[in-house]
PDB file of C-alpha atoms in Angstrom:
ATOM      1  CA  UNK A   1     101.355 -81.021  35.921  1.00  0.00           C
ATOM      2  CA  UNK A   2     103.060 -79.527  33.265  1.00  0.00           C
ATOM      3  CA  UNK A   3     105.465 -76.397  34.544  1.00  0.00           C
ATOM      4  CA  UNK A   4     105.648 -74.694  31.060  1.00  0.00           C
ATOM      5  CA  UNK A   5     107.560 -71.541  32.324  1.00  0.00           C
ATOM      6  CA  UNK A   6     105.677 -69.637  29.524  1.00  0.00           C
ATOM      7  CA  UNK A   7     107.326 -71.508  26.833  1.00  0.00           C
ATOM      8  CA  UNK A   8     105.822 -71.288  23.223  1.00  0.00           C
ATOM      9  CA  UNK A   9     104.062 -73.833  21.325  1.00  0.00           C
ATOM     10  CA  UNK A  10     103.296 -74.093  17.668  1.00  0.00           C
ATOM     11  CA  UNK A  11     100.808 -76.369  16.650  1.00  0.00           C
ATOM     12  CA  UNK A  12     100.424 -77.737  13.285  1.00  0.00           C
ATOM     13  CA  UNK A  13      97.556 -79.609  11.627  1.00  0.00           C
ATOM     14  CA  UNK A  14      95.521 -79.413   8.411  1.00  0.00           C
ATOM     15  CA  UNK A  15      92.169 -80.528  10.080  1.00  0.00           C
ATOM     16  CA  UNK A  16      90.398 -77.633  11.822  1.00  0.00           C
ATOM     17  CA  UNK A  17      88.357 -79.615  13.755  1.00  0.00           C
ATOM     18  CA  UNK A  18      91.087 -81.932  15.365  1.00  0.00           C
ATOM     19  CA  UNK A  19      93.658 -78.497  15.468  1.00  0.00           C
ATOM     20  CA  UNK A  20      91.163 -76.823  17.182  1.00  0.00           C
ATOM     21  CA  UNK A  21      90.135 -79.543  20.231  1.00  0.00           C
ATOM     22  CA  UNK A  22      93.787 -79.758  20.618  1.00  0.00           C
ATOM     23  CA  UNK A  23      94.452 -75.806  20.950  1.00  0.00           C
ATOM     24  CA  UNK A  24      91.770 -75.914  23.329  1.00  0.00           C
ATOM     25  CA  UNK A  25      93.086 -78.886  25.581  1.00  0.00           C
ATOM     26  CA  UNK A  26      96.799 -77.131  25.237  1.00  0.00           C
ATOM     27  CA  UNK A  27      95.830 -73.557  26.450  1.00  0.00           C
ATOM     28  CA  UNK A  28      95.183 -75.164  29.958  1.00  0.00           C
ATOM     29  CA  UNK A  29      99.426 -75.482  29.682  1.00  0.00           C
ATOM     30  CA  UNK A  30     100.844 -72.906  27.368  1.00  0.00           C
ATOM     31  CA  UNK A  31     100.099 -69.050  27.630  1.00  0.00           C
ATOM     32  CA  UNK A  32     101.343 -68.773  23.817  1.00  0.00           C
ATOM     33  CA  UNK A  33      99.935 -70.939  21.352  1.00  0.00           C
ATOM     34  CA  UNK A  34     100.269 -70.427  17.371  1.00  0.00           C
ATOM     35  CA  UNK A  35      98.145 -72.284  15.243  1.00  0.00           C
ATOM     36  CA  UNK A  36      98.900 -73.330  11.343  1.00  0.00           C
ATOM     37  CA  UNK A  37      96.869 -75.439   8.997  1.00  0.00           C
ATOM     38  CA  UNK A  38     100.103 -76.880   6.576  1.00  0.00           C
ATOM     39  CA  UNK A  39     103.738 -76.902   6.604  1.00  0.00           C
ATOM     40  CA  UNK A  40     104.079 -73.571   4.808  1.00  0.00           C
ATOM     41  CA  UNK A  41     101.956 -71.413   7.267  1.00  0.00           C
ATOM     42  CA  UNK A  42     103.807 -72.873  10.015  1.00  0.00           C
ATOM     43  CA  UNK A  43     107.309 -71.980   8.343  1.00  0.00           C
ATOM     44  CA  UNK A  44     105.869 -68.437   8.823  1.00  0.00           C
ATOM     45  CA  UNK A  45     104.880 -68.511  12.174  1.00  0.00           C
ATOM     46  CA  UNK A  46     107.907 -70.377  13.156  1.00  0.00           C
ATOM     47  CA  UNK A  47     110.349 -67.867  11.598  1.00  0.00           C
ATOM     48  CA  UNK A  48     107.719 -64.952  13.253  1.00  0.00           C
ATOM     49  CA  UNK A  49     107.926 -66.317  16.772  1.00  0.00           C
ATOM     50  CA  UNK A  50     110.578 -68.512  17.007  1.00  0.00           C
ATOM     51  CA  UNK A  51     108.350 -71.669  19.597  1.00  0.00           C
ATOM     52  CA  UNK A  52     109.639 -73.455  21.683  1.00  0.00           C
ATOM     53  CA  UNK A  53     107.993 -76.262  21.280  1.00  0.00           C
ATOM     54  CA  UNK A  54     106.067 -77.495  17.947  1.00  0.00           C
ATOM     55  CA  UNK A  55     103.821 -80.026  17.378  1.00  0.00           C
ATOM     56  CA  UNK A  56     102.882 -81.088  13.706  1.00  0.00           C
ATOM     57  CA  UNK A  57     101.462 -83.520  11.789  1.00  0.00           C
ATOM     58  CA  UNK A  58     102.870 -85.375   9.005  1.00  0.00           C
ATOM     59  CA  UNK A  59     100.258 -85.655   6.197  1.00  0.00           C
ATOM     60  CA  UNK A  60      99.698 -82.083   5.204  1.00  0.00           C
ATOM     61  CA  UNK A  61      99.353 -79.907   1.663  1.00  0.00           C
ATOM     62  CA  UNK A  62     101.978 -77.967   0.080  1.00  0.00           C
ATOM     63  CA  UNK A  63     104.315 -78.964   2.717  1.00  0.00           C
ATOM     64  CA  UNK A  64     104.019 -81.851   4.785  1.00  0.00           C
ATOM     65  CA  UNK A  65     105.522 -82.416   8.271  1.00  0.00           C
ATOM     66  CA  UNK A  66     108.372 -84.413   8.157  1.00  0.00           C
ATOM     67  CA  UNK A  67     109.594 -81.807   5.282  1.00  0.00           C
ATOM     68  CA  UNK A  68     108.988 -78.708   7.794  1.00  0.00           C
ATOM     69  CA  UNK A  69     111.026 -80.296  10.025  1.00  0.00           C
ATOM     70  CA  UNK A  70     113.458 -81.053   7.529  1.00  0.00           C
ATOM     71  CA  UNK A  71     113.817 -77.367   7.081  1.00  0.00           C
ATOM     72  CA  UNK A  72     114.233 -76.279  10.667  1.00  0.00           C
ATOM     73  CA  UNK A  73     116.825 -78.941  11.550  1.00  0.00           C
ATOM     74  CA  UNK A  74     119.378 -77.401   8.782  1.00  0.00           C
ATOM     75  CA  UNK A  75     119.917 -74.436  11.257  1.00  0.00           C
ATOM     76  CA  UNK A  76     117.890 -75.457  14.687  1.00  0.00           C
ATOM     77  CA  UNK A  77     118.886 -78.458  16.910  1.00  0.00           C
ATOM     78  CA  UNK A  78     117.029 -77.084  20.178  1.00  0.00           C
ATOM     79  CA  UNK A  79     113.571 -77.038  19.426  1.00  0.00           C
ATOM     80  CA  UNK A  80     111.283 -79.483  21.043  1.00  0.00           C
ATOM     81  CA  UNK A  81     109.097 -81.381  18.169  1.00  0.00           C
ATOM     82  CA  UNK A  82     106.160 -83.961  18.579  1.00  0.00           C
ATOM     83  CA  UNK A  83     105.413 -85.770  15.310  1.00  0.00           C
ATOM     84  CA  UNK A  84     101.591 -86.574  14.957  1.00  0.00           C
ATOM     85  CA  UNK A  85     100.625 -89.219  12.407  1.00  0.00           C
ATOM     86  CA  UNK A  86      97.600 -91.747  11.690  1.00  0.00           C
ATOM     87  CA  UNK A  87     100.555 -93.788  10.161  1.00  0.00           C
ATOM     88  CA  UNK A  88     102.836 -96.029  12.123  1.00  0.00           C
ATOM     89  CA  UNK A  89     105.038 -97.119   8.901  1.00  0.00           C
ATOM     90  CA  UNK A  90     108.400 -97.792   9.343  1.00  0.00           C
ATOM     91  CA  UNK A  91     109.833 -95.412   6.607  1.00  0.00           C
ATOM     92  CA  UNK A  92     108.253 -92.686   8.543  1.00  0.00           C
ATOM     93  CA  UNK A  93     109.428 -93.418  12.272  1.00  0.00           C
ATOM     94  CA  UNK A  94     113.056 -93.951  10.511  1.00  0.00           C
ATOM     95  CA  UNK A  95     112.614 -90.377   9.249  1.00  0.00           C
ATOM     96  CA  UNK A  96     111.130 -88.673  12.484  1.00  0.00           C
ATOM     97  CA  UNK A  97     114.624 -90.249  14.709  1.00  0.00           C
ATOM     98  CA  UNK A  98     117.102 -88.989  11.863  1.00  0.00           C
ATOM     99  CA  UNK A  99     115.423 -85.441  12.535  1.00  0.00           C
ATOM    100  CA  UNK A 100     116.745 -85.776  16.075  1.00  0.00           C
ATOM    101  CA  UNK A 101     114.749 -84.452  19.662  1.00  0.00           C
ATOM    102  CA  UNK A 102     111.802 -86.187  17.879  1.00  0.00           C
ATOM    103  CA  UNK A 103     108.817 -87.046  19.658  1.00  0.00           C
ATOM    104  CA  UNK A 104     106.690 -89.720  18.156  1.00  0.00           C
ATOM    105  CA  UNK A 105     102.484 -90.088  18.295  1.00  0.00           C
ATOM    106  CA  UNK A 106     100.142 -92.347  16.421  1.00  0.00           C
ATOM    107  CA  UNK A 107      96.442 -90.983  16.338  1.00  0.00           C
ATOM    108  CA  UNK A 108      94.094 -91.153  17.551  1.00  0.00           C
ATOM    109  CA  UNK A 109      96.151 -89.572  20.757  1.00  0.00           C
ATOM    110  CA  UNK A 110      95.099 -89.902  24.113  1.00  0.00           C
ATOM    111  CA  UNK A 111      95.396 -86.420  25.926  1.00  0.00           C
ATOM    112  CA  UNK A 112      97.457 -88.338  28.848  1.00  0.00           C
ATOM    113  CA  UNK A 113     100.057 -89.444  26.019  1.00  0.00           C
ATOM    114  CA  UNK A 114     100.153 -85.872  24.606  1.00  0.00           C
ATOM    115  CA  UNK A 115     101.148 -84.347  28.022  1.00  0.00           C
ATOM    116  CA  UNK A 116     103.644 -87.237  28.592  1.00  0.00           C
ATOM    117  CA  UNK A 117     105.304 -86.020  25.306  1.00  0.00           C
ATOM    118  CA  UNK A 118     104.612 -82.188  26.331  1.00  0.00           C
ATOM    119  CA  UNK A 119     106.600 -82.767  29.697  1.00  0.00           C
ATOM    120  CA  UNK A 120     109.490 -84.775  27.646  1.00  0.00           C
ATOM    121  CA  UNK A 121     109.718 -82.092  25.466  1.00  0.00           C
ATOM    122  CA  UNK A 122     110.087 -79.199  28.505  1.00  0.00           C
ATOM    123  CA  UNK A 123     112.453 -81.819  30.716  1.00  0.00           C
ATOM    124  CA  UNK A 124     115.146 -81.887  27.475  1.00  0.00           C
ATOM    125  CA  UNK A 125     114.484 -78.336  26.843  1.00  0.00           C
ATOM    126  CA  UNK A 126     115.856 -77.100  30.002  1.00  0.00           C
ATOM    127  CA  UNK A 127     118.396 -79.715  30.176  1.00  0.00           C
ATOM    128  CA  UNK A 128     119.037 -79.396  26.745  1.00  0.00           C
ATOM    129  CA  UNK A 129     119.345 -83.283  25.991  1.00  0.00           C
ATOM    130  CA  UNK A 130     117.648 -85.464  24.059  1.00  0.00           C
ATOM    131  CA  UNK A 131     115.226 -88.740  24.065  1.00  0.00           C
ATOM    132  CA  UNK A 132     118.132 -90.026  21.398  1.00  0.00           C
ATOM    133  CA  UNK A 133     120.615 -91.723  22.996  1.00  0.00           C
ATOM    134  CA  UNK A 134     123.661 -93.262  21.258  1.00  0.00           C
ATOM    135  CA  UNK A 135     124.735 -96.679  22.133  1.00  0.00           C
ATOM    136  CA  UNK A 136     127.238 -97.371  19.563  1.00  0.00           C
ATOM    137  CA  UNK A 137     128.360 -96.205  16.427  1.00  0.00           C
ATOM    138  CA  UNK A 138     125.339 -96.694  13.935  1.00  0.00           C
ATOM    139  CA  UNK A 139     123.333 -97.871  16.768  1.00  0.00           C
ATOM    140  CA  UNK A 140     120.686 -95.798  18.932  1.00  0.00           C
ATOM    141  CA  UNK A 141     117.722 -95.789  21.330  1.00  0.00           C
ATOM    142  CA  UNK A 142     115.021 -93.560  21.456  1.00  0.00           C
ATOM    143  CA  UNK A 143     113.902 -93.449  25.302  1.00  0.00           C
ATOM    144  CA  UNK A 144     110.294 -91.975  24.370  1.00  0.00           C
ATOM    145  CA  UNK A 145     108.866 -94.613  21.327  1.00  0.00           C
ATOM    146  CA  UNK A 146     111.211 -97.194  22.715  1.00  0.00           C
ATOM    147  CA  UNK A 147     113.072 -98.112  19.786  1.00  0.00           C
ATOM    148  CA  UNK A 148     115.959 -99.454  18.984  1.00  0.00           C
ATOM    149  CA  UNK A 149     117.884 -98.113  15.380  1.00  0.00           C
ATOM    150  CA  UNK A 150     120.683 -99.871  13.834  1.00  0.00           C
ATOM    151  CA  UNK A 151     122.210 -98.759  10.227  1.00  0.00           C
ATOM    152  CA  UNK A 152     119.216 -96.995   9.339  1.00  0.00           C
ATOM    153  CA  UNK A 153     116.527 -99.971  10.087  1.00  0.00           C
ATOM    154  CA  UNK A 154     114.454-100.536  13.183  1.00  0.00           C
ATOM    155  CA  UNK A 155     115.543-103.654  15.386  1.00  0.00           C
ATOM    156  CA  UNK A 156     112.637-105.196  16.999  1.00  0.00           C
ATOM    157  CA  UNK A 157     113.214-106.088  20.711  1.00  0.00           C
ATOM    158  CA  UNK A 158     111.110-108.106  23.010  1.00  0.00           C
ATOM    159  CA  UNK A 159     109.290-106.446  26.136  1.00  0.00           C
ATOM    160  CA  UNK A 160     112.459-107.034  28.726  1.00  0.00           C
ATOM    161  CA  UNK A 161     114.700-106.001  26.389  1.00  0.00           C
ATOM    162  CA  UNK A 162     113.601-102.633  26.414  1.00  0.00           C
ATOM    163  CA  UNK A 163     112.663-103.000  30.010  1.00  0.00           C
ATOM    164  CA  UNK A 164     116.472-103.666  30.652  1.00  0.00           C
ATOM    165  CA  UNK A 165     117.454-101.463  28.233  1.00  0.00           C
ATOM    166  CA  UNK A 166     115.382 -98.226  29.519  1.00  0.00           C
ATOM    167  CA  UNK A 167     116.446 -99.302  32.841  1.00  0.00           C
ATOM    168  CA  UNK A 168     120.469 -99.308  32.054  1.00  0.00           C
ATOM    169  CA  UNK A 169     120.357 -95.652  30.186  1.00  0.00           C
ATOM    170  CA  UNK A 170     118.879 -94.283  32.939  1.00  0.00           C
ATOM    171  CA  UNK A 171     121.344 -95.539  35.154  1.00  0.00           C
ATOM    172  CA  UNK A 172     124.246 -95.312  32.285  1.00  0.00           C
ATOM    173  CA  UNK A 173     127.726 -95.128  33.727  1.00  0.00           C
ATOM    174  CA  UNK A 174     126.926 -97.250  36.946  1.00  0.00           C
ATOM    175  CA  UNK A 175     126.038-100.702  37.871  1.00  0.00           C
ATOM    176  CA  UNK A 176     122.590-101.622  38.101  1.00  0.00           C
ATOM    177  CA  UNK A 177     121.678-104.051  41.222  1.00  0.00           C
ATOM    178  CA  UNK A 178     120.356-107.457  40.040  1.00  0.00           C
ATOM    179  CA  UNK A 179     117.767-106.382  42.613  1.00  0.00           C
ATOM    180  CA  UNK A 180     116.590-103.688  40.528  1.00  0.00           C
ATOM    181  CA  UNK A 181     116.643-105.143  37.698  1.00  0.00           C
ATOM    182  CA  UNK A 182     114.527-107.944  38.803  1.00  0.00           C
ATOM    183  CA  UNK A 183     112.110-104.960  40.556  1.00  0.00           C
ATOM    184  CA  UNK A 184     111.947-102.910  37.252  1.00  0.00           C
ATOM    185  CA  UNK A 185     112.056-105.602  34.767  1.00  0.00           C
ATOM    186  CA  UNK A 186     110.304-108.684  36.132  1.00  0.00           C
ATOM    187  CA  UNK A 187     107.911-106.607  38.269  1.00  0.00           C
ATOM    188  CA  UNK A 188     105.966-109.094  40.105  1.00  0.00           C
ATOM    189  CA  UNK A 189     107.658-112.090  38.630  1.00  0.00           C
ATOM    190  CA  UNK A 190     111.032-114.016  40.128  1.00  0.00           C
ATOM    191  CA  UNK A 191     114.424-113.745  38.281  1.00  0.00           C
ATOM    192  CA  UNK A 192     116.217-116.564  38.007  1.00  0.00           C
ATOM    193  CA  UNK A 193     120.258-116.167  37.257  1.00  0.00           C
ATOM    194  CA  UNK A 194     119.731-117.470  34.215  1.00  0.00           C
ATOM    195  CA  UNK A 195     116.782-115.759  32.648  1.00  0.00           C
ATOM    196  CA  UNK A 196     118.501-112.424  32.936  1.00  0.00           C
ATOM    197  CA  UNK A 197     122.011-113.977  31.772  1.00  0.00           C
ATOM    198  CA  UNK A 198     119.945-115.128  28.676  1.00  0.00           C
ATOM    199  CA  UNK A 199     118.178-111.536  28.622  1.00  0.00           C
ATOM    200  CA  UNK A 200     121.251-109.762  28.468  1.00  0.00           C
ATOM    201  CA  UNK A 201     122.954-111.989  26.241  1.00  0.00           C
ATOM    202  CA  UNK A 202     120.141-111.271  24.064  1.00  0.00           C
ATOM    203  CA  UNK A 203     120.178-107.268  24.440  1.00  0.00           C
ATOM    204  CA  UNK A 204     124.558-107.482  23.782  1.00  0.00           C
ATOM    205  CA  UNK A 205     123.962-109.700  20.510  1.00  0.00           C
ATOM    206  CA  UNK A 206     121.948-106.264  18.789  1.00  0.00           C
ATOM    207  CA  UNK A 207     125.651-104.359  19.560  1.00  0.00           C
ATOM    208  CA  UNK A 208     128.445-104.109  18.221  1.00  0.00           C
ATOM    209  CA  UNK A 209     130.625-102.712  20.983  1.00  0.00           C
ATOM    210  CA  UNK A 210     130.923-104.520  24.523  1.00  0.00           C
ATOM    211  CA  UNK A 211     128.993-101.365  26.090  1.00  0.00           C
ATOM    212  CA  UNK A 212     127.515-103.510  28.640  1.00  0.00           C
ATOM    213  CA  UNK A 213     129.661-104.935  31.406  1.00  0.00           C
ATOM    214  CA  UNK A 214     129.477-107.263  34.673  1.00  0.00           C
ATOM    215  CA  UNK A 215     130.452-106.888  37.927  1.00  0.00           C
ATOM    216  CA  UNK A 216     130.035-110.347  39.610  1.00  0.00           C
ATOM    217  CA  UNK A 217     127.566-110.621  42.814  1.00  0.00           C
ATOM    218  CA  UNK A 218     126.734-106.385  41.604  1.00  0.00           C
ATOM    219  CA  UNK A 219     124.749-106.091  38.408  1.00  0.00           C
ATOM    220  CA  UNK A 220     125.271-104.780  34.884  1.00  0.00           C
ATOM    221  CA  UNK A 221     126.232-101.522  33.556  1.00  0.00           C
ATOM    222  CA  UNK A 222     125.607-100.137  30.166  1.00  0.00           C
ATOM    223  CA  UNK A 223     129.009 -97.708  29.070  1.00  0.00           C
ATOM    224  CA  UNK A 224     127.744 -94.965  26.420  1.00  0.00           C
TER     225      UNK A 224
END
């Protein structure tokens, strides 16, 4: 369940019919909900009631998405924003990370996904942190669409990679038993000794700093 602590949300989409399902799905977890049809309404409503947390789509008239955000991120870092787009093209998840404490959906949404996002977006609120985390310099994750950015491009990784990956961020700073990484990361599968020194040597070849370090008969532990 989502514990909103009457937080306010801004939703933002041109088509009534999909803004309005959504509105009605979202007042079962938000007391104060403002609604906009395009990028220049919500400007309005955003400077009017200052939300919380916004979600907005990216294909919009006279201003799209990605530009509202654009806007808010010259003077707001804080607020919680969920990008909503029928396109999953590369130049526009490169732009959605850059605008930082970005939240990333492809439609057609599922309403399970949208509350995973919702309850992201509340967790870094009140800890104020955010689903970017930096790795090296040039180089970061994003915890929530689970991918990896490197000088401005997307690095594809294979399934364990990010398995490992998620795995080692969560637990940055300390060593990670090779018992749970074999739990998390193989699952129901063995590890063998040499699948996960071959896993990891794959992960350290997309850095450029030794960030991820071995304590013999302990486990790995990623350094941010």
């Amino acid at each position: 369940m989502i514990e909103n602590n009457k937080l306010k949300l801004l939703y933002v989409e041109d088509d009534e019919i999909t803004r309005e399902n959504a509105v009605e799905f979202l007042e079962d977890y938000f007391e104060f909900i403002y609604e906009a049809k395009d990028g220049l309404e919500a400007l309005s409503l955003y400077k009017q009631y200052s939300p919380d947390i916004i979600i907005t789509d990216i294909q919009m008239p006279k201003i799209n998405g990605l530009e509202f955000v654009k806007q808010l991120r010259q003077n707001d870092k804080k607020t919680q924003i969920i990008i909503t787009t029928a396109y999953s093209t590369k130049e526009y998840l490169l732009k959605a990370v850059e605008l930082q404490l970005i939240k990333y959906l492809i439609k057609p949404i599922k309403q399970e996904e949208l509350v995973e996002a919702i309850t992201l977006c509340i967790d870094s609120f009140k800890h104020n942190s955010s689903n970017i985390v930096d790795i090296c310099e040039n180089i970061s994750f994003d915890t929530f669409n689970k991918t990896l950015q490197k000088n401005n491009e997307i690095v594809k990784l294979r399934a364990k990679e990010i398995l490992l990956l998620e795995l080692l961020i969560k637990n940055q700073n300390r060593y990670v038993t090779y018992q749970e990484i074999e739990n998390y990361v193989w699952a129901e599968d063995i590890m063998s000794k040499d699948a996960l020194k071959t896993l990891v040597k794959r992960l350290k070849s997309h850095f450029c700093c030794n960030c991820i370090s071995n304590l013999s008969g302990v486990g790995y532990k990623l350094d941010v």
